[in-house]
Coordinates of C-alpha atoms in Angstrom, one line a residue:
M1 CA 5.6 -46.8 -81.9
S2 CA 6.8 -44.4 -84.4
I3 CA 5.8 -40.7 -84.3
S4 CA 3.5 -40.9 -87.2
T5 CA 1.5 -43.8 -85.6
K6 CA 1.2 -42.0 -82.4
S7 CA -0.3 -39.0 -84.2
L8 CA -2.6 -41.0 -86.2
L9 CA -3.6 -42.8 -82.8
R10 CA -4.2 -39.4 -81.1
K11 CA -6.2 -38.2 -83.7
F12 CA -8.3 -41.4 -83.9
L13 CA -8.8 -41.2 -80.0
I14 CA -10.0 -37.5 -80.4
W15 CA -12.4 -38.6 -83.2
K16 CA -13.6 -41.6 -81.1
Y17 CA -14.2 -39.3 -78.1
K18 CA -16.4 -37.0 -80.2
H19 CA -18.5 -39.8 -82.1
I20 CA -18.5 -43.1 -80.3
S21 CA -19.5 -43.6 -76.7
E22 CA -17.3 -45.6 -74.5
R23 CA -19.6 -48.6 -74.3
Q24 CA -19.9 -48.7 -78.0
F25 CA -16.2 -48.9 -78.3
V26 CA -15.9 -51.5 -76.0
Y27 CA -18.2 -53.7 -78.1
I28 CA -16.1 -52.8 -81.2
L29 CA -12.9 -53.8 -79.4
S30 CA -14.5 -57.0 -78.2
I31 CA -15.3 -58.2 -81.8
L32 CA -11.8 -57.2 -82.7
V33 CA -10.2 -59.1 -79.8
G34 CA -12.4 -62.1 -80.5
F35 CA -11.2 -62.0 -84.3
L36 CA -7.6 -61.8 -83.0
A37 CA -7.9 -64.6 -80.5
G38 CA -9.6 -66.7 -83.1
I39 CA -6.7 -66.1 -85.6
G40 CA -4.0 -67.0 -83.0
T41 CA -5.9 -70.1 -82.2
V42 CA -6.2 -71.0 -86.1
V43 CA -2.6 -70.4 -86.3
L44 CA -1.6 -72.6 -83.3
K45 CA -3.8 -75.5 -84.7
N46 CA -2.4 -75.3 -88.2
L47 CA 1.3 -75.0 -87.2
T48 CA 0.7 -78.0 -84.9
H49 CA -1.1 -80.0 -87.7
Y50 CA 1.8 -79.2 -90.1
I51 CA 4.6 -80.3 -87.8
R52 CA 2.6 -83.4 -87.1
M53 CA 2.5 -84.3 -90.7
L54 CA 6.2 -84.7 -90.7
F55 CA 5.5 -87.9 -88.7
E56 CA 3.7 -89.3 -91.8
L57 CA 6.4 -88.7 -94.5
R58 CA 7.3 -91.7 -96.3
A59 CA 10.7 -91.7 -95.0
F60 CA 9.5 -92.0 -91.4
R61 CA 6.5 -94.3 -92.2
N62 CA 8.1 -97.5 -91.4
H63 CA 10.2 -96.1 -88.3
H64 CA 6.9 -94.9 -86.1
Q65 CA 7.9 -97.0 -83.2
A66 CA 11.3 -95.3 -82.9
L67 CA 9.9 -92.1 -83.7
Y68 CA 7.4 -92.0 -80.6
F69 CA 10.8 -91.9 -78.7
I70 CA 12.8 -89.6 -80.8
F71 CA 10.4 -87.0 -82.0
P72 CA 9.3 -85.6 -78.5
I73 CA 12.9 -85.2 -77.5
I74 CA 13.5 -83.2 -80.8
G75 CA 10.5 -81.0 -80.1
L76 CA 11.7 -80.3 -76.4
L77 CA 15.1 -79.5 -77.7
L78 CA 13.9 -77.1 -80.2
V79 CA 11.8 -75.3 -77.6
Y80 CA 14.9 -75.3 -75.4
I81 CA 17.0 -73.7 -77.9
I82 CA 14.4 -71.0 -78.7
K83 CA 14.1 -70.3 -74.9
Q84 CA 17.7 -69.9 -74.4
T85 CA 18.8 -68.1 -77.3
W86 CA 15.8 -66.0 -78.5
L87 CA 13.1 -65.6 -75.9
K88 CA 15.2 -65.4 -72.9
K89 CA 12.0 -65.2 -71.0
H90 CA 9.8 -67.4 -68.8
I91 CA 6.8 -68.9 -70.6
G92 CA 4.3 -69.9 -67.8
H93 CA 1.3 -72.0 -68.1
G94 CA -1.2 -70.0 -70.3
I95 CA -4.2 -69.7 -68.0
S96 CA -2.2 -69.4 -64.7
S97 CA -0.1 -66.6 -66.1
T98 CA -3.2 -64.9 -67.3
L99 CA -4.8 -65.2 -64.0
Y100 CA -1.7 -63.7 -62.3
A101 CA -1.7 -60.7 -64.7
I102 CA -5.5 -60.0 -63.8
S103 CA -4.7 -60.1 -60.1
K104 CA -1.5 -58.7 -59.6
L105 CA -0.4 -56.8 -63.1
N106 CA -3.5 -54.9 -63.5
G107 CA -4.1 -56.9 -66.5
I108 CA -0.9 -56.0 -68.4
I109 CA 0.5 -58.8 -70.2
P110 CA 3.8 -58.5 -71.9
K111 CA 3.8 -58.4 -75.9
Y112 CA 6.2 -61.3 -76.0
N113 CA 3.4 -63.5 -74.8
I114 CA 1.6 -63.1 -78.1
Y115 CA 4.2 -64.9 -80.0
A116 CA 6.1 -67.0 -77.1
S117 CA 3.3 -69.7 -77.0
L118 CA 2.6 -69.4 -80.6
I119 CA 5.9 -70.8 -81.5
T120 CA 6.8 -73.1 -78.7
A121 CA 3.3 -74.7 -78.1
P122 CA 3.1 -76.1 -81.7
L123 CA 6.8 -77.5 -81.5
T124 CA 5.9 -79.2 -78.1
A125 CA 2.5 -80.8 -79.1
G126 CA 3.3 -81.3 -82.9
F127 CA 6.4 -83.4 -82.1
G128 CA 4.5 -85.5 -79.7
G129 CA 4.5 -83.7 -76.3
S130 CA 1.5 -85.0 -74.4
V131 CA -0.1 -81.7 -73.9
G132 CA -3.0 -79.6 -75.2
L133 CA -3.2 -76.2 -77.1
Q134 CA -6.1 -74.7 -75.2
G135 CA -3.9 -73.2 -72.5
P136 CA -1.4 -71.6 -75.0
A137 CA -4.5 -70.4 -77.1
V138 CA -5.9 -68.4 -74.0
S139 CA -2.3 -67.1 -73.4
V140 CA -1.9 -65.8 -77.0
G141 CA -5.5 -64.4 -77.0
S142 CA -5.1 -62.7 -73.4
A143 CA -1.9 -60.9 -74.6
L144 CA -3.6 -59.8 -77.8
G145 CA -6.6 -58.4 -75.6
S146 CA -4.5 -56.8 -73.0
N147 CA -2.1 -55.0 -75.7
A148 CA -5.0 -53.9 -77.7
A149 CA -6.5 -52.3 -74.6
R150 CA -3.3 -50.6 -73.9
F151 CA -2.9 -49.6 -77.5
F152 CA -6.2 -47.6 -77.3
H153 CA -5.7 -46.2 -73.7
M154 CA -8.5 -48.2 -72.2
N155 CA -8.7 -48.3 -68.4
Q156 CA -7.9 -51.0 -66.1
K157 CA -11.5 -52.6 -65.8
T158 CA -11.8 -52.6 -69.6
R159 CA -8.5 -54.2 -70.0
M160 CA -9.5 -57.0 -67.8
L161 CA -12.8 -57.4 -69.6
L162 CA -11.1 -57.7 -72.9
I163 CA -8.7 -60.4 -71.5
G164 CA -11.9 -62.4 -70.6
C165 CA -13.2 -61.8 -74.1
A166 CA -10.0 -63.0 -75.6
A167 CA -10.2 -66.2 -73.3
A168 CA -13.7 -66.7 -74.4
G169 CA -12.8 -66.2 -78.1
A170 CA -9.8 -68.7 -77.7
M171 CA -12.0 -71.3 -76.3
A172 CA -14.8 -70.7 -79.0
S173 CA -12.4 -70.9 -81.8
M174 CA -10.9 -74.0 -80.3
F175 CA -13.8 -76.1 -79.9
K176 CA -16.5 -74.1 -81.9
A177 CA -18.5 -73.8 -78.8
P178 CA -19.5 -70.1 -78.2
I179 CA -21.8 -70.7 -75.0
A180 CA -19.3 -72.8 -73.2
A181 CA -16.8 -70.3 -74.1
I182 CA -18.6 -67.5 -72.3
I183 CA -19.3 -69.7 -69.3
F184 CA -15.5 -70.6 -69.4
A185 CA -14.6 -67.0 -69.1
V186 CA -17.0 -66.2 -66.2
E187 CA -16.2 -69.5 -64.3
I188 CA -12.2 -69.6 -64.6
F189 CA -11.5 -65.8 -64.7
S190 CA -14.2 -64.8 -62.3
L191 CA -15.8 -62.0 -64.5
D192 CA -19.0 -60.4 -63.3
I193 CA -21.8 -61.4 -65.4
A194 CA -23.5 -58.1 -65.7
F195 CA -25.1 -56.7 -68.8
T196 CA -22.0 -54.5 -69.3
S197 CA -19.6 -57.6 -69.5
L198 CA -22.0 -60.0 -71.0
I199 CA -22.5 -58.5 -74.2
P200 CA -18.8 -58.0 -75.0
L201 CA -18.2 -61.6 -74.2
L202 CA -20.9 -62.6 -76.5
L203 CA -19.6 -60.5 -79.3
A204 CA -16.0 -61.8 -78.8
S205 CA -17.0 -65.4 -78.6
V206 CA -19.2 -65.1 -81.9
S207 CA -16.4 -63.3 -83.6
A208 CA -13.8 -65.9 -82.7
V209 CA -16.0 -68.8 -83.8
V210 CA -16.9 -67.4 -87.2
T211 CA -13.4 -66.9 -87.6
S212 CA -12.6 -70.3 -86.9
Y213 CA -15.4 -71.5 -89.3
F214 CA -14.1 -69.2 -92.1
F215 CA -10.4 -70.7 -91.9
L216 CA -11.1 -74.2 -90.8
G217 CA -14.6 -75.1 -92.0
T218 CA -17.1 -77.1 -90.1
D219 CA -15.2 -79.8 -88.8
N220 CA -15.0 -80.1 -85.1
L221 CA -12.2 -81.3 -82.9
L222 CA -14.6 -84.1 -81.5
R223 CA -16.4 -85.2 -84.5
F224 CA -19.6 -87.0 -82.9
E225 CA -23.1 -86.7 -82.6
L226 CA -25.3 -88.2 -80.0
T227 CA -27.5 -91.2 -81.0
D228 CA -27.9 -92.9 -77.8
K229 CA -30.6 -91.5 -75.5
F230 CA -30.2 -91.2 -71.7
Q231 CA -31.8 -94.0 -69.8
I232 CA -33.2 -93.4 -66.3
Y233 CA -31.9 -96.8 -65.5
D234 CA -28.4 -95.8 -65.9
I235 CA -28.2 -93.2 -63.1
G236 CA -26.7 -95.6 -60.7
F237 CA -23.8 -96.1 -62.8
Y238 CA -23.5 -92.6 -63.7
V239 CA -22.9 -91.8 -59.9
I240 CA -20.4 -94.6 -59.6
L241 CA -18.6 -92.9 -62.6
A242 CA -18.8 -89.6 -61.0
I243 CA -17.0 -91.0 -57.8
I244 CA -14.4 -92.6 -60.0
T245 CA -13.7 -89.4 -61.9
G246 CA -13.8 -87.2 -58.9
L247 CA -11.0 -89.6 -57.3
A248 CA -9.1 -89.6 -60.7
S249 CA -9.2 -85.8 -60.7
V250 CA -7.5 -85.9 -57.1
Y251 CA -4.9 -88.3 -58.6
F252 CA -4.4 -86.0 -61.6
S253 CA -3.8 -83.1 -59.5
K254 CA -1.6 -84.8 -57.0
V255 CA 0.7 -86.2 -59.8
F256 CA 0.8 -82.7 -61.4
F257 CA 2.0 -81.1 -58.4
A258 CA 4.4 -83.9 -57.3
I259 CA 6.2 -84.1 -60.9
T260 CA 6.2 -80.2 -60.9
N261 CA 8.0 -80.0 -57.6
F262 CA 10.5 -82.9 -58.8
F263 CA 11.6 -80.9 -61.8
K264 CA 11.9 -77.8 -59.6
Q265 CA 14.8 -79.1 -57.7
F266 CA 17.0 -79.0 -60.9
K267 CA 18.0 -75.5 -61.3
S268 CA 19.4 -76.2 -64.8
R269 CA 17.0 -76.1 -67.8
A270 CA 19.3 -78.6 -69.6
K271 CA 19.0 -81.2 -66.7
R272 CA 15.4 -80.8 -66.8
L273 CA 15.5 -81.3 -70.5
L274 CA 17.6 -84.3 -70.4
I275 CA 15.6 -86.2 -67.6
G276 CA 12.3 -85.2 -68.8
G277 CA 12.9 -85.7 -72.3
L278 CA 14.3 -89.4 -71.8
A279 CA 11.2 -90.0 -69.6
I280 CA 8.5 -88.7 -72.0
G281 CA 10.2 -90.5 -74.9
T282 CA 10.1 -93.9 -73.1
I283 CA 6.5 -93.3 -72.0
L284 CA 5.4 -92.6 -75.6
Y285 CA 7.4 -95.6 -76.8
I286 CA 5.6 -97.9 -74.3
I287 CA 2.0 -96.2 -74.8
P288 CA 2.1 -94.7 -78.3
A289 CA -1.6 -93.5 -77.7
L290 CA -0.3 -90.8 -75.4
Y291 CA 1.5 -89.1 -78.3
G292 CA 0.4 -85.4 -79.0
E293 CA -2.7 -84.0 -77.8
G294 CA -4.8 -87.1 -77.9
Y295 CA -7.8 -86.2 -80.1
G296 CA -7.4 -89.4 -82.0
I297 CA -8.0 -91.4 -78.7
M298 CA -11.2 -89.5 -77.9
N299 CA -12.6 -89.6 -81.4
N300 CA -12.0 -93.2 -82.0
L301 CA -13.5 -94.1 -78.7
L302 CA -16.5 -92.1 -79.4
K303 CA -17.0 -93.9 -82.6
G304 CA -16.6 -97.3 -80.9
D305 CA -13.0 -98.1 -82.3
H306 CA -10.9 -98.9 -79.5
V307 CA -8.3 -100.8 -81.5
A308 CA -7.6 -97.6 -83.4
A309 CA -7.7 -95.5 -80.2
I310 CA -5.0 -97.7 -78.5
G311 CA -2.9 -98.1 -81.5
K312 CA 0.0 -100.2 -81.9
T313 CA 2.1 -101.0 -79.2
P314 CA 5.6 -102.5 -79.1
F315 CA 4.3 -105.6 -77.0
N316 CA 1.6 -106.6 -79.6
F317 CA -1.2 -107.3 -77.1
D318 CA -4.2 -109.4 -78.2
L319 CA -6.9 -106.5 -78.7
S320 CA -9.5 -108.9 -79.4
N321 CA -9.5 -109.7 -75.8
I322 CA -11.8 -107.0 -74.1
W323 CA -10.0 -107.3 -70.6
I324 CA -6.8 -106.4 -72.2
V325 CA -8.4 -103.5 -74.0
I326 CA -9.8 -102.3 -70.5
G327 CA -6.4 -102.7 -69.0
L328 CA -4.9 -100.7 -71.6
L329 CA -7.3 -97.9 -71.4
L330 CA -7.0 -97.6 -67.7
G331 CA -3.2 -97.5 -68.4
I332 CA -3.7 -94.6 -70.7
S333 CA -5.9 -92.9 -67.9
V334 CA -3.1 -93.3 -65.3
F335 CA -0.2 -92.3 -67.4
K336 CA -1.6 -89.3 -69.2
A337 CA -1.3 -87.1 -66.3
I338 CA 2.4 -88.5 -65.8
A339 CA 3.2 -87.8 -69.6
M340 CA 1.6 -84.3 -69.6
T341 CA 3.5 -83.2 -66.5
T342 CA 6.8 -84.7 -67.5
T343 CA 6.5 -82.6 -70.8
F344 CA 6.0 -79.6 -68.7
G345 CA 8.8 -80.4 -66.5
A346 CA 11.2 -81.1 -69.5
G347 CA 10.4 -77.5 -70.8
G348 CA 7.7 -78.1 -73.1
V349 CA 4.9 -75.5 -73.6
G350 CA 1.2 -76.6 -73.8
G351 CA -2.0 -76.8 -71.9
V352 CA -3.8 -79.1 -69.3
F353 CA -7.3 -78.6 -70.7
I354 CA -7.1 -81.4 -73.5
P355 CA -5.3 -84.0 -71.4
T356 CA -8.1 -83.8 -68.7
L357 CA -10.6 -84.9 -71.7
V358 CA -8.2 -87.6 -72.9
M359 CA -7.9 -89.2 -69.4
G360 CA -11.7 -88.8 -69.0
S361 CA -12.6 -90.3 -72.2
A362 CA -10.4 -93.5 -71.7
L363 CA -11.6 -93.8 -68.0
G364 CA -15.3 -93.5 -69.0
N365 CA -15.0 -95.8 -72.0
A366 CA -13.2 -98.4 -69.8
F367 CA -16.0 -98.2 -66.9
A368 CA -18.5 -98.7 -69.6
K369 CA -16.9 -101.7 -71.0
I370 CA -16.4 -103.1 -67.6
I371 CA -20.2 -103.0 -67.1
N372 CA -21.1 -104.3 -70.4
N373 CA -18.7 -107.5 -69.9
I374 CA -19.3 -108.7 -66.3
G375 CA -22.4 -110.8 -67.1
L376 CA -25.3 -108.1 -66.3
D377 CA -28.5 -108.5 -68.1
F378 CA -28.2 -105.2 -69.7
S379 CA -25.6 -102.9 -71.4
V380 CA -24.9 -99.1 -71.3
S381 CA -23.9 -96.8 -74.1
E382 CA -20.0 -96.7 -74.3
S383 CA -20.1 -93.3 -76.4
N384 CA -22.3 -91.7 -73.7
F385 CA -20.2 -93.0 -70.7
T386 CA -17.1 -91.8 -72.8
L387 CA -18.5 -88.3 -72.8
I388 CA -19.5 -88.4 -69.2
G389 CA -16.0 -89.5 -68.1
M390 CA -14.7 -86.4 -70.1
T391 CA -17.1 -84.2 -68.2
G392 CA -16.2 -85.6 -64.8
L393 CA -12.3 -85.0 -65.2
M394 CA -12.8 -81.6 -66.5
A395 CA -15.3 -80.4 -63.8
G396 CA -12.9 -82.1 -61.1
V397 CA -9.4 -81.3 -62.3
L398 CA -10.2 -77.6 -63.7
H399 CA -12.7 -76.8 -60.9
A400 CA -15.2 -75.9 -63.6
P401 CA -18.3 -77.8 -63.6
L402 CA -20.4 -75.4 -65.6
T403 CA -17.8 -75.3 -68.4
A404 CA -17.6 -79.2 -68.4
I405 CA -21.4 -79.5 -68.7
F406 CA -21.9 -77.1 -71.5
L407 CA -18.6 -77.9 -73.4
I408 CA -19.5 -81.6 -73.9
A409 CA -23.2 -80.9 -74.7
E410 CA -22.5 -78.2 -77.1
I411 CA -19.4 -79.8 -79.1
T412 CA -21.3 -83.1 -79.4
G413 CA -25.1 -82.0 -79.5
G414 CA -25.5 -84.1 -76.5
Y415 CA -28.3 -81.8 -74.8
E416 CA -30.1 -85.0 -74.1
L417 CA -27.5 -86.0 -71.6
F418 CA -27.9 -83.0 -69.5
V419 CA -29.0 -84.8 -66.5
P420 CA -26.0 -87.3 -66.3
L421 CA -23.8 -84.4 -67.3
M422 CA -25.0 -82.3 -64.3
I423 CA -24.9 -85.3 -61.9
V424 CA -21.4 -86.3 -62.8
S425 CA -19.9 -82.6 -62.9
A426 CA -21.5 -81.8 -59.3
I427 CA -20.1 -85.2 -57.7
S428 CA -16.9 -85.1 -59.3
F429 CA -16.2 -81.4 -58.5
S430 CA -17.4 -81.7 -54.9
I431 CA -15.1 -84.8 -54.4
T432 CA -12.2 -83.0 -55.8
K433 CA -12.8 -79.7 -53.9
Y434 CA -12.9 -81.7 -50.5
Y435 CA -9.3 -82.9 -50.9
I436 CA -7.9 -80.0 -53.2
S437 CA -9.2 -76.4 -52.6
N438 CA -8.0 -75.0 -55.9
S439 CA -7.4 -76.1 -59.3
I440 CA -4.1 -76.7 -61.3
Y441 CA -4.5 -73.3 -62.6
T442 CA -5.3 -71.5 -59.2
L443 CA -3.6 -73.6 -56.4
K444 CA -0.4 -71.5 -56.3
L445 CA -2.0 -68.2 -56.8
A446 CA -4.4 -69.0 -54.0
E447 CA -1.5 -70.0 -51.7
R448 CA 0.2 -66.6 -52.5
G449 CA -3.1 -64.7 -52.0
E450 CA -2.8 -63.5 -55.7
L451 CA -6.1 -65.3 -56.9
M452 CA -9.1 -63.5 -58.4
T453 CA -12.3 -65.1 -57.3
H454 CA -16.1 -64.0 -57.4
D455 CA -15.7 -62.4 -53.9
K456 CA -15.4 -58.6 -54.9
D457 CA -14.0 -57.3 -51.6
K458 CA -11.1 -59.8 -51.8
N459 CA -10.4 -58.9 -55.4
I460 CA -10.3 -55.3 -54.7
L461 CA -7.8 -55.8 -51.8
M462 CA -5.8 -58.0 -53.9
V463 CA -5.2 -55.5 -56.7
L464 CA -4.3 -52.7 -54.4
N465 CA -0.6 -51.9 -54.6
I466 CA 1.1 -52.1 -50.9
D467 CA 3.8 -49.6 -51.9
K468 CA 1.2 -46.9 -52.9
I469 CA -0.2 -47.1 -49.3
I470 CA 3.0 -47.3 -47.3
E471 CA 3.9 -44.0 -45.6
T472 CA 7.6 -43.5 -45.2
N473 CA 7.6 -39.9 -43.7
F474 CA 7.7 -40.8 -40.1
I475 CA 10.7 -39.5 -38.1
I476 CA 12.7 -42.4 -36.7
L477 CA 14.0 -42.4 -33.1
K478 CA 16.8 -44.3 -31.7
P479 CA 16.7 -46.1 -28.3
E480 CA 19.2 -43.9 -26.6
M481 CA 17.6 -40.5 -27.6
T482 CA 16.6 -38.6 -24.4
L483 CA 13.2 -37.0 -24.0
R484 CA 14.7 -33.7 -24.9
E485 CA 16.0 -34.8 -28.1
I486 CA 12.7 -36.8 -28.8
L487 CA 10.7 -33.4 -28.3
N488 CA 13.2 -31.1 -30.2
N489 CA 14.0 -33.6 -33.4
A490 CA 10.7 -35.3 -33.7
V491 CA 7.7 -34.0 -32.0
A492 CA 8.5 -30.3 -32.7
K493 CA 9.2 -31.2 -36.5
S494 CA 6.4 -33.7 -37.3
S495 CA 2.6 -33.5 -37.6
R496 CA 2.5 -37.2 -37.0
N497 CA 1.6 -38.8 -33.6
H498 CA 3.7 -41.9 -34.0
F499 CA 7.4 -42.3 -33.8
P500 CA 8.9 -45.7 -34.6
V501 CA 12.2 -46.6 -32.6
V502 CA 14.7 -48.5 -34.5
D503 CA 18.5 -49.8 -33.8
N504 CA 21.5 -48.6 -35.8
N505 CA 20.8 -51.7 -38.3
N506 CA 17.3 -50.4 -38.9
N507 CA 15.6 -53.1 -36.9
F508 CA 12.2 -52.3 -35.6
L509 CA 12.2 -52.3 -31.8
G510 CA 8.9 -50.5 -30.9
V511 CA 7.0 -47.2 -31.0
I512 CA 6.3 -44.1 -29.2
R513 CA 3.0 -42.4 -29.6
L514 CA 2.4 -38.6 -28.6
D515 CA -0.1 -40.0 -25.8
D516 CA 2.7 -41.8 -24.3
I517 CA 4.7 -38.6 -23.6
R518 CA 2.1 -36.0 -23.4
H519 CA 2.1 -35.7 -19.6
M520 CA 5.8 -35.5 -19.5
M521 CA 6.3 -32.8 -22.3
F522 CA 6.3 -29.6 -19.8
D523 CA 8.1 -31.6 -16.8
T524 CA 11.5 -30.3 -17.6
E525 CA 13.3 -32.3 -15.0
L526 CA 12.6 -35.5 -16.8
Y527 CA 14.2 -34.3 -20.2
D528 CA 17.6 -35.7 -19.7
K529 CA 16.5 -38.6 -17.4
V530 CA 14.1 -40.6 -19.7
D531 CA 15.3 -42.1 -23.0
A532 CA 13.4 -43.7 -25.7
S533 CA 14.0 -47.1 -24.7
S534 CA 12.2 -46.7 -21.3
L535 CA 9.2 -44.9 -23.1
M536 CA 8.7 -47.1 -26.2
H537 CA 6.4 -50.3 -26.4
G538 CA 5.6 -52.9 -28.8
S539 CA 3.2 -52.5 -31.9
A540 CA -0.1 -54.2 -31.5
D541 CA 0.7 -56.1 -34.7
I542 CA 3.5 -55.8 -37.4
I543 CA 2.8 -56.1 -41.3
I544 CA 5.5 -58.3 -43.1
Y545 CA 5.9 -56.9 -46.5
E546 CA 6.9 -60.1 -48.3
K547 CA 4.5 -62.3 -46.6
N548 CA 1.2 -60.3 -45.7
S549 CA -1.5 -59.9 -48.4
M550 CA -3.7 -56.9 -48.4
N551 CA -6.5 -59.1 -47.2
E552 CA -4.2 -60.3 -44.4
I553 CA -3.3 -56.6 -43.7
M554 CA -7.2 -55.6 -43.4
D555 CA -7.6 -58.4 -40.9
K556 CA -4.7 -57.2 -38.8
F557 CA -6.4 -53.8 -38.5
K558 CA -9.8 -55.5 -37.6
T559 CA -8.1 -57.6 -34.9
S560 CA -5.8 -54.9 -33.5
G561 CA -8.3 -52.0 -33.3
V562 CA -5.3 -49.5 -34.4
W563 CA -5.1 -47.1 -37.0
N564 CA -1.5 -47.4 -37.8
L565 CA 0.6 -50.4 -38.2
P566 CA 4.4 -50.6 -38.9
V567 CA 5.7 -52.4 -42.2
V568 CA 9.0 -54.5 -41.9
K569 CA 10.8 -55.4 -45.2
N570 CA 13.6 -57.9 -45.4
G571 CA 13.5 -57.8 -41.6
K572 CA 14.2 -53.9 -41.5
Y573 CA 11.8 -51.3 -40.7
H574 CA 10.1 -49.7 -43.9
G575 CA 7.4 -47.6 -43.0
Y576 CA 3.8 -47.4 -41.8
I577 CA 0.3 -48.1 -43.3
S578 CA -2.7 -46.2 -41.8
K579 CA -6.1 -47.6 -41.8
S580 CA -7.6 -44.4 -43.1
K581 CA -5.2 -44.5 -46.3
L582 CA -6.0 -48.2 -46.9
L583 CA -9.9 -47.6 -46.8
T584 CA -9.3 -44.4 -49.0
A585 CA -7.4 -46.6 -51.7
Y586 CA -10.2 -49.4 -51.3
R587 CA -12.9 -47.0 -52.1
R588 CA -11.1 -45.7 -55.3
Q589 CA -10.5 -49.1 -56.3
L590 CA -14.3 -50.1 -55.8
I591 CA -15.3 -47.3 -58.2
N592 CA -12.9 -48.8 -60.7
F593 CA -14.5 -52.3 -60.2
T594 CA -18.1 -51.1 -60.3

């Protein structure tokens, strides 16, 4: 930032302090962040669209089948080159990276996240990578929100709120669903739904959706209006579909983690690109419907055109045979998760959100076709079951049942389906939650104790910085030191009543407390007869710096009943944490949160 810019900003902040309240300024920033998130999403969608138009050029029109294999590899190669030669930084999954920034980085997101996904995600999806754009849109928006807050010197709480506003804005702009966008921000990012946070979310969501309407018009990604009403007699089938989508969500998540772990064993990005690129190229050559994000599948299934949804395959299946169609739709359901995760494994950048909708639409439509073709005396609405299938997968895979309900209802005008939407979301989410405790976005963060939840106590402990509460001004004793040396070199020079004992390699051996030697302090005959090794004893517990979260540290204090615990870092003694200092830091952070 130049000197003139800094001077202007300083003058503006002084003027703001005199004329605009903090709350009013947060409202203004939420509108700005919503607008920026909307612009970021519009750019993402347009770049992807223009890259995808290459596929329709006259020179390529007669070679589509071969291009299904070649184009995704070209896109992944371009992303690889950009990462290696220009960015030289890791680009994480958008929503997971944002959640990590909220929980462990005080809401500070690096500036490069603004343009990293903006460039690499369209290349991945535009050239056919089987991923979505919602995650990158959230990543771009969140980075804009975080850096806008930092630019105007907003505090940590406001910074996190603006990240939530940006996430809501990205969702609202992508789907033109402002209500679902607010629920998404609250449900995924665990924001407090208080009046002070609700108004900024509303403003950001509306600002983003208006921006999207201005640049993209009134077209929705899912172009469908509900015509078939909910029938009470279909409830049994909706319950069966809910169970199927719940199990499918477990499958989706298990496949994601399995393939992700498979690619992690290859340290070289080039190897990942080679293996993943060939794999995704082969999958898309065999199942062309998996090419790109997959909106064509969803829209065509909702219109009842399963031939267009499946597209041309190299095997020339007879699509007039409904059972072959059902088999192909189930194949799309099975391989969408594989294609998506393989794209990630090969180095592609994208999101999980849209692939869950694609898988759910194919599964729901296939289920409805089975019911309608097994000889029963009645039929069900295939479009309704397509929508409900999308809801079930979203609720299960993303662990976001409310977002699933309101998104599908809002973008399709399907409010008359609220009953089956609620039934399927609840059952699918419950089944997935039973087998997989956290979503794709949050599982790794939860395992490391870095996940924000609606439990405020845990959130406060999570954002505490352990380095700021570790005390290192304890006088260290050696095991061979005599009582005389302990009294002269430690007790007389310290205001502490704890003295850690370590060996020459700084390995923690034990502790001597002032109470342990108080009765000997005036017995001079013991001064040279007793040494630290005979006086020390083990600590009630030990804090492992690399392993224990702040929540676990608090539990250690509760179970041990002591007021000080030693910290070991890289196997060596590092310092002490006192319960009083931990509670003081907790109270200060609580004030920031509330």
